[in-house]
Amino acid sequence: MGLFSRRTSSESDPHADAGPGDSGTGGPAPTPVGAFWDWWTEEGRHLDPSQAGPAHAALDGLLAAIDPDLTWHLGPGRTAQHRLTVSAGGLADARPAAERWVRAAPPADATWEYAPAVEADPAAFEAVLEVDGAVVDLARVVLAVETDLEALRVHVGVHHPAFAELPERVHGPLTFMVLDWALGEDDVARWVGRVEPLVDAPSPARTVADLHAAVAVCAEERDTDVWSALSGQTAEGRPVFALARTGLRWVDAPTLDVHHALVATFDPDERGMPSPEVLGRLQALDDSLTATIEPRGLVVATVTTDGTRTLHVYTDGEDQNAADAITRWATTHGLEGTREPDPGWTRVRRLLG
């Protein structure tokens, strides 16, 4: 268990005096991720994790250049002596940057390993914290745990006796810290649904082990390749039919951060739905798009209503070739399309759960 550091002023940026495009070599400036790993290879890897110093300030500045919401943490590794963790702090908008950072990392060695998200830390529940003047013995944390297998989510309430004396403003942050220590940052995003700090102890009171068991049940049920059929109505009462990869989460593919909505039109029946013949053509269109974009992107859902079929696709915002391939495909098949950043897949969350 440890605390994260965040850049607090521009004075900690080691490149503050460099002009635009100035890499110091006469060539093009490296990307922020490249600049970080260049510095790390030459200097950063020699820092002392137990002692703050100029290298820590350099870490602040270099990571802020990648994304200002990234935080970092130095701790013991699983297979190496030390681990450098760079975290988005639960923010979907920053998680792609952390993933791109770790994908560019050098191979782990005996001294250093790297992680793009906070990992579970069972030892944290043996610690005693001082929070806003109150003593918080984490061994006294208890949970309410409710499993929703249909949504593949676990709803969690977190209680600590100290909540009764702590101000409400710290209940939420402490609750999410507990969940990160229990499951790890990515599994919180992957599995946890509703979250509630509980001033009163739940009955029955559950443990972190119970939370792990509930998550394991959801994981056993999940298949990211299975498409689920969903139905509903528009506000006007017209039928809506959707197909979605309900087992898939944005955190399973964190660099696929751009949403494409491609709209095909067809001659509908009286309900606004396709005839069997038209449905066959639409299914062929779905298959064609999947063959064109995967595995560089993902088709995650289709929605059919009122003479339109919308195909929802995600690609990597730094992969211009994938975006171009979708544009060419849409033009070839006569589809209209929109594109916008959406790291947390908010445009399809109602479909995926």
Coordinates of C-alpha atoms in Angstrom, one line a residue:
M1 CA 0.0 0.0 0.0
G2 CA 1.3 3.5 -0.8
L3 CA 0.3 7.0 -1.8
F4 CA 0.3 8.4 -5.3
S5 CA 2.1 11.5 -6.4
R6 CA 0.7 14.1 -8.8
R7 CA 2.4 17.0 -10.4
T8 CA 1.3 20.2 -8.5
S9 CA 3.1 22.9 -10.4
S10 CA 4.7 23.6 -13.8
E11 CA 8.0 24.1 -11.9
S12 CA 8.4 20.3 -11.7
D13 CA 8.3 19.9 -15.5
P14 CA 11.9 18.9 -16.5
H15 CA 11.1 20.1 -20.0
A16 CA 9.8 23.6 -19.0
D17 CA 12.7 25.4 -20.7
A18 CA 12.6 23.5 -23.9
G19 CA 11.1 25.2 -27.0
P20 CA 8.4 23.6 -29.1
G21 CA 9.7 20.6 -31.0
D22 CA 13.2 20.9 -29.3
S23 CA 14.4 17.4 -28.6
G24 CA 18.0 18.5 -28.1
T25 CA 19.1 16.2 -30.9
G26 CA 18.2 18.2 -34.0
G27 CA 15.5 15.7 -34.9
P28 CA 11.8 15.6 -34.3
A29 CA 10.8 15.8 -30.6
P30 CA 9.8 12.4 -29.1
T31 CA 6.3 11.9 -28.1
P32 CA 5.5 12.4 -24.4
V33 CA 5.6 8.6 -23.9
G34 CA 8.8 8.3 -25.7
A35 CA 10.3 11.2 -23.7
F36 CA 9.4 9.5 -20.5
W37 CA 11.0 6.2 -21.4
D38 CA 14.1 7.9 -22.8
W39 CA 14.5 9.7 -19.5
W40 CA 13.7 6.5 -17.5
T41 CA 16.3 4.5 -19.4
E42 CA 19.1 7.1 -18.8
E43 CA 18.2 8.4 -15.4
G44 CA 14.9 7.4 -13.8
R45 CA 15.6 3.7 -13.3
H46 CA 18.4 4.7 -10.9
L47 CA 16.2 6.6 -8.5
D48 CA 15.9 5.6 -4.8
P49 CA 12.2 4.6 -4.3
S50 CA 12.5 5.3 -0.5
Q51 CA 13.7 8.9 -0.9
A52 CA 12.1 11.9 -2.5
G53 CA 14.3 13.9 -4.8
P54 CA 14.7 15.5 -8.2
A55 CA 13.8 12.2 -10.0
H56 CA 10.4 12.3 -8.3
A57 CA 9.8 15.8 -9.6
A58 CA 10.9 14.7 -13.0
L59 CA 8.4 11.8 -12.8
D60 CA 5.6 14.3 -12.0
G61 CA 6.5 16.5 -15.0
L62 CA 7.0 13.8 -17.6
L63 CA 3.8 12.0 -16.7
A64 CA 1.8 15.2 -16.7
A65 CA 3.0 15.8 -20.2
I66 CA 1.4 12.4 -21.1
D67 CA -1.8 13.2 -19.3
P68 CA -2.2 15.5 -16.3
D69 CA -4.6 13.1 -14.6
L70 CA -2.0 10.3 -14.3
T71 CA -0.6 9.5 -10.9
W72 CA 2.4 7.3 -10.0
H73 CA 3.3 5.0 -7.2
L74 CA 6.6 3.2 -6.3
G75 CA 6.3 -0.1 -4.4
P76 CA 7.6 -3.6 -4.2
G77 CA 7.2 -5.7 -7.3
R78 CA 5.9 -9.2 -7.7
T79 CA 8.8 -10.5 -9.7
A80 CA 11.1 -7.5 -9.6
Q81 CA 12.6 -5.6 -6.6
H82 CA 10.4 -2.5 -7.4
R83 CA 7.3 -1.7 -9.3
L84 CA 6.4 1.6 -10.9
T85 CA 2.6 1.9 -11.2
V86 CA 1.1 4.7 -13.3
S87 CA -2.6 5.0 -12.6
A88 CA -5.6 6.9 -14.1
G89 CA -7.1 7.0 -10.6
G90 CA -10.3 5.4 -11.9
L91 CA -10.8 8.1 -14.6
A92 CA -11.7 6.4 -17.9
D93 CA -10.5 9.5 -19.8
A94 CA -6.9 8.9 -18.6
R95 CA -6.8 5.1 -18.7
P96 CA -5.8 4.9 -22.4
A97 CA -2.7 7.1 -21.6
A98 CA -1.6 4.7 -18.8
E99 CA -2.0 1.8 -21.2
R100 CA 0.0 3.4 -24.0
W101 CA 2.7 4.2 -21.4
V102 CA 3.1 0.7 -20.2
R103 CA 3.0 -0.8 -23.7
A104 CA 6.0 1.3 -24.6
A105 CA 7.9 0.2 -21.4
P106 CA 11.2 -1.7 -21.6
P107 CA 11.0 -5.4 -20.5
A108 CA 10.8 -6.0 -16.8
D109 CA 14.0 -7.0 -15.2
A110 CA 15.3 -8.0 -11.7
T111 CA 15.0 -4.3 -10.5
W112 CA 11.9 -2.8 -12.1
E113 CA 8.5 -3.9 -13.4
Y114 CA 5.7 -1.7 -14.5
A115 CA 1.9 -1.6 -14.2
P116 CA -0.8 0.7 -15.8
A117 CA -3.3 0.5 -12.9
V118 CA -3.4 0.0 -9.2
E119 CA -3.4 -3.7 -8.4
A120 CA -5.1 -5.4 -5.5
D121 CA -3.2 -5.2 -2.3
P122 CA -4.5 -7.6 0.4
A123 CA -1.9 -6.4 2.9
A124 CA -3.6 -3.0 2.9
F125 CA -6.3 -4.5 5.2
E126 CA -3.7 -5.0 7.9
A127 CA -2.9 -1.2 8.0
V128 CA -4.2 1.5 10.3
L129 CA -4.7 4.9 8.7
E130 CA -5.2 8.3 10.1
V131 CA -8.0 10.0 8.0
D132 CA -9.1 13.6 8.9
G133 CA -8.0 13.1 12.5
A134 CA -9.7 9.7 12.9
V135 CA -8.0 6.3 13.3
V136 CA -9.2 3.9 10.6
D137 CA -8.2 0.3 11.2
L138 CA -8.8 -1.3 7.8
A139 CA -9.3 -4.7 9.3
R140 CA -12.7 -3.4 10.5
V141 CA -14.0 -2.8 7.0
V142 CA -17.2 -4.8 6.2
L143 CA -19.2 -4.9 3.0
A144 CA -22.6 -5.3 1.6
V145 CA -22.4 -7.5 -1.6
E146 CA -25.1 -8.0 -4.2
T147 CA -24.5 -10.0 -7.3
D148 CA -26.4 -9.1 -10.6
L149 CA -25.6 -11.9 -12.9
E150 CA -27.7 -10.5 -15.7
A151 CA -25.6 -7.4 -15.8
L152 CA -22.4 -9.2 -14.7
R153 CA -22.0 -6.6 -12.0
V154 CA -21.5 -6.7 -8.2
H155 CA -23.1 -3.9 -6.2
V156 CA -21.1 -3.0 -3.1
G157 CA -21.6 -1.1 0.1
V158 CA -18.5 -0.3 2.2
H159 CA -18.8 0.3 5.9
H160 CA -16.3 1.3 8.5
P161 CA -17.2 2.3 12.1
A162 CA -15.1 5.5 11.7
F163 CA -17.6 6.7 9.1
A164 CA -19.9 7.8 12.0
E165 CA -17.3 10.4 13.0
L166 CA -15.6 11.2 9.7
P167 CA -17.0 14.0 7.5
E168 CA -19.2 12.8 4.6
R169 CA -16.7 14.3 2.1
V170 CA -14.1 11.5 2.9
H171 CA -16.6 8.6 2.8
G172 CA -16.5 8.3 -1.0
P173 CA -12.7 8.5 -1.5
L174 CA -12.1 6.0 1.3
T175 CA -14.7 3.7 -0.1
F176 CA -13.0 3.6 -3.5
M177 CA -9.6 3.2 -1.9
V178 CA -11.0 0.1 -0.2
L179 CA -12.3 -1.3 -3.5
D180 CA -9.0 -0.6 -5.3
W181 CA -7.1 -2.5 -2.5
A182 CA -9.6 -5.3 -2.6
L183 CA -9.9 -5.9 -6.4
G184 CA -7.5 -3.6 -8.2
E185 CA -8.4 -0.5 -10.2
D186 CA -9.2 -2.4 -13.4
D187 CA -11.4 -5.0 -11.8
V188 CA -13.3 -2.3 -10.0
A189 CA -14.2 -0.8 -13.4
R190 CA -14.8 -4.3 -14.9
W191 CA -17.1 -5.8 -12.2
V192 CA -18.4 -3.2 -9.7
G193 CA -21.8 -1.6 -10.3
R194 CA -23.4 0.6 -7.7
V195 CA -21.1 1.7 -4.9
E196 CA -22.3 3.2 -1.6
P197 CA -20.5 4.2 1.6
L198 CA -22.5 2.9 4.5
V199 CA -22.5 4.7 7.9
D200 CA -24.5 1.8 9.4
A201 CA -23.1 -1.7 9.3
P202 CA -24.9 -3.9 6.7
S203 CA -26.7 -7.1 7.7
P204 CA -25.4 -9.5 6.8
A205 CA -21.9 -8.1 6.9
R206 CA -19.7 -9.5 4.1
T207 CA -15.9 -9.6 3.8
V208 CA -13.4 -8.9 1.1
A209 CA -13.3 -12.7 0.5
D210 CA -17.1 -12.6 -0.2
L211 CA -16.5 -9.8 -2.7
H212 CA -13.9 -11.9 -4.5
A213 CA -16.2 -14.8 -4.6
A214 CA -19.0 -12.7 -6.1
V215 CA -16.6 -11.4 -8.8
A216 CA -15.4 -14.9 -9.5
V217 CA -19.0 -16.0 -10.2
C218 CA -19.5 -13.1 -12.7
A219 CA -16.1 -13.9 -14.3
E220 CA -17.2 -17.5 -14.7
E221 CA -20.4 -16.5 -16.5
R222 CA -18.8 -13.9 -18.8
D223 CA -17.9 -14.5 -22.4
T224 CA -16.7 -11.4 -24.3
D225 CA -17.5 -13.0 -27.7
V226 CA -21.1 -13.8 -27.0
W227 CA -23.7 -11.4 -28.4
S228 CA -26.9 -10.8 -26.4
A229 CA -30.3 -9.8 -28.0
L230 CA -31.9 -6.8 -26.3
S231 CA -35.3 -5.2 -27.0
G232 CA -37.1 -2.1 -26.0
Q233 CA -39.1 0.9 -27.3
T234 CA -38.4 4.4 -28.3
A235 CA -40.0 7.3 -26.5
E236 CA -42.7 7.2 -29.3
G237 CA -43.4 3.5 -28.6
R238 CA -41.6 2.2 -31.7
P239 CA -39.7 -1.1 -31.2
V240 CA -35.9 -1.2 -30.8
F241 CA -33.8 -4.3 -31.3
A242 CA -30.2 -4.4 -30.3
L243 CA -27.3 -6.9 -30.4
A244 CA -24.5 -6.3 -27.9
R245 CA -21.4 -7.9 -26.5
T246 CA -22.7 -7.6 -23.0
G247 CA -19.7 -9.3 -21.4
L248 CA -17.3 -6.7 -22.8
R249 CA -16.1 -3.7 -20.8
W250 CA -14.1 -0.6 -21.9
V251 CA -11.3 -1.6 -19.5
D252 CA -10.8 -4.8 -21.5
A253 CA -9.5 -2.7 -24.4
P254 CA -8.5 0.6 -22.8
T255 CA -6.8 2.1 -25.9
L256 CA -10.0 1.7 -28.0
D257 CA -11.1 5.2 -27.0
V258 CA -12.8 6.6 -30.1
H259 CA -16.5 5.8 -30.8
H260 CA -17.8 5.5 -34.4
A261 CA -21.5 5.4 -35.0
L262 CA -22.2 4.1 -38.6
V263 CA -25.9 4.4 -39.7
A264 CA -27.4 2.2 -42.5
T265 CA -30.9 2.9 -43.7
F266 CA -33.4 0.4 -45.1
D267 CA -37.0 0.1 -46.2
P268 CA -38.8 -0.9 -43.0
D269 CA -42.0 -2.8 -42.4
E270 CA -44.9 -1.1 -40.5
R271 CA -43.1 -1.5 -37.2
G272 CA -39.9 0.1 -38.5
M273 CA -38.1 -3.3 -38.6
P274 CA -36.4 -5.0 -41.5
S275 CA -38.0 -7.7 -43.6
P276 CA -36.3 -11.2 -43.6
E277 CA -34.6 -10.3 -46.9
V278 CA -33.4 -6.9 -45.6
L279 CA -32.3 -8.5 -42.4
G280 CA -30.0 -10.8 -44.3
R281 CA -28.4 -7.9 -46.0
L282 CA -27.9 -6.1 -42.7
Q283 CA -26.3 -9.1 -41.2
A284 CA -23.9 -9.4 -44.1
L285 CA -23.1 -5.7 -43.6
D286 CA -22.3 -6.4 -39.9
D287 CA -20.0 -9.3 -40.9
S288 CA -18.2 -7.1 -43.5
L289 CA -17.5 -4.4 -41.0
T290 CA -16.2 -6.9 -38.4
A291 CA -13.9 -8.5 -41.0
T292 CA -12.6 -5.0 -42.0
I293 CA -11.8 -3.6 -38.6
E294 CA -11.1 -6.4 -36.1
P295 CA -8.7 -7.0 -34.4
R296 CA -7.6 -3.3 -34.7
G297 CA -11.0 -2.2 -33.5
L298 CA -14.2 -3.7 -32.1
V299 CA -17.8 -3.8 -33.2
V300 CA -19.5 -3.8 -29.9
A301 CA -23.2 -3.4 -30.6
T302 CA -25.8 -2.8 -33.3
V303 CA -29.2 -1.0 -32.8
T304 CA -32.1 -1.3 -35.2
T305 CA -35.2 0.9 -35.1
D306 CA -37.4 3.0 -37.4
G307 CA -35.6 2.0 -40.6
T308 CA -32.1 2.5 -39.4
R309 CA -29.4 0.2 -38.1
T310 CA -26.5 1.8 -36.2
L311 CA -23.3 0.0 -35.8
H312 CA -21.2 1.0 -32.8
V313 CA -17.5 0.6 -33.3
Y314 CA -14.4 1.5 -31.2
T315 CA -10.9 2.2 -32.4
D316 CA -7.6 3.4 -31.0
G317 CA -7.4 7.2 -31.2
E318 CA -3.7 7.0 -32.1
D319 CA -4.4 4.4 -34.9
Q320 CA -5.2 6.7 -37.9
N321 CA -5.1 3.7 -40.2
A322 CA -8.0 2.1 -38.4
A323 CA -10.1 5.3 -38.6
D324 CA -9.3 5.6 -42.3
A325 CA -10.4 1.9 -42.9
I326 CA -13.7 2.6 -41.2
T327 CA -14.2 5.8 -43.3
R328 CA -13.5 3.9 -46.5
W329 CA -15.7 1.1 -45.5
A330 CA -18.6 3.4 -44.7
T331 CA -18.2 5.3 -47.9
T332 CA -18.1 2.1 -50.0
H333 CA -21.3 0.8 -48.4
G334 CA -23.1 4.2 -48.4
L335 CA -23.3 4.7 -44.6
E336 CA -23.4 7.9 -42.7
G337 CA -21.1 8.1 -39.7
T338 CA -19.9 10.1 -36.7
R339 CA -16.7 9.9 -34.7
E340 CA -15.9 11.2 -31.2
P341 CA -13.6 10.4 -28.3
D342 CA -15.3 8.1 -25.7
P343 CA -12.7 6.3 -23.5
G344 CA -15.3 5.0 -21.1
W345 CA -17.6 3.7 -23.8
T346 CA -20.4 5.9 -22.4
R347 CA -22.3 5.8 -25.8
V348 CA -23.0 2.1 -25.4
R349 CA -23.0 1.6 -21.7
R350 CA -26.7 1.2 -21.5
L351 CA -26.3 -1.8 -23.9
L352 CA -23.3 -3.4 -22.4
G353 CA -24.3 -3.1 -18.7

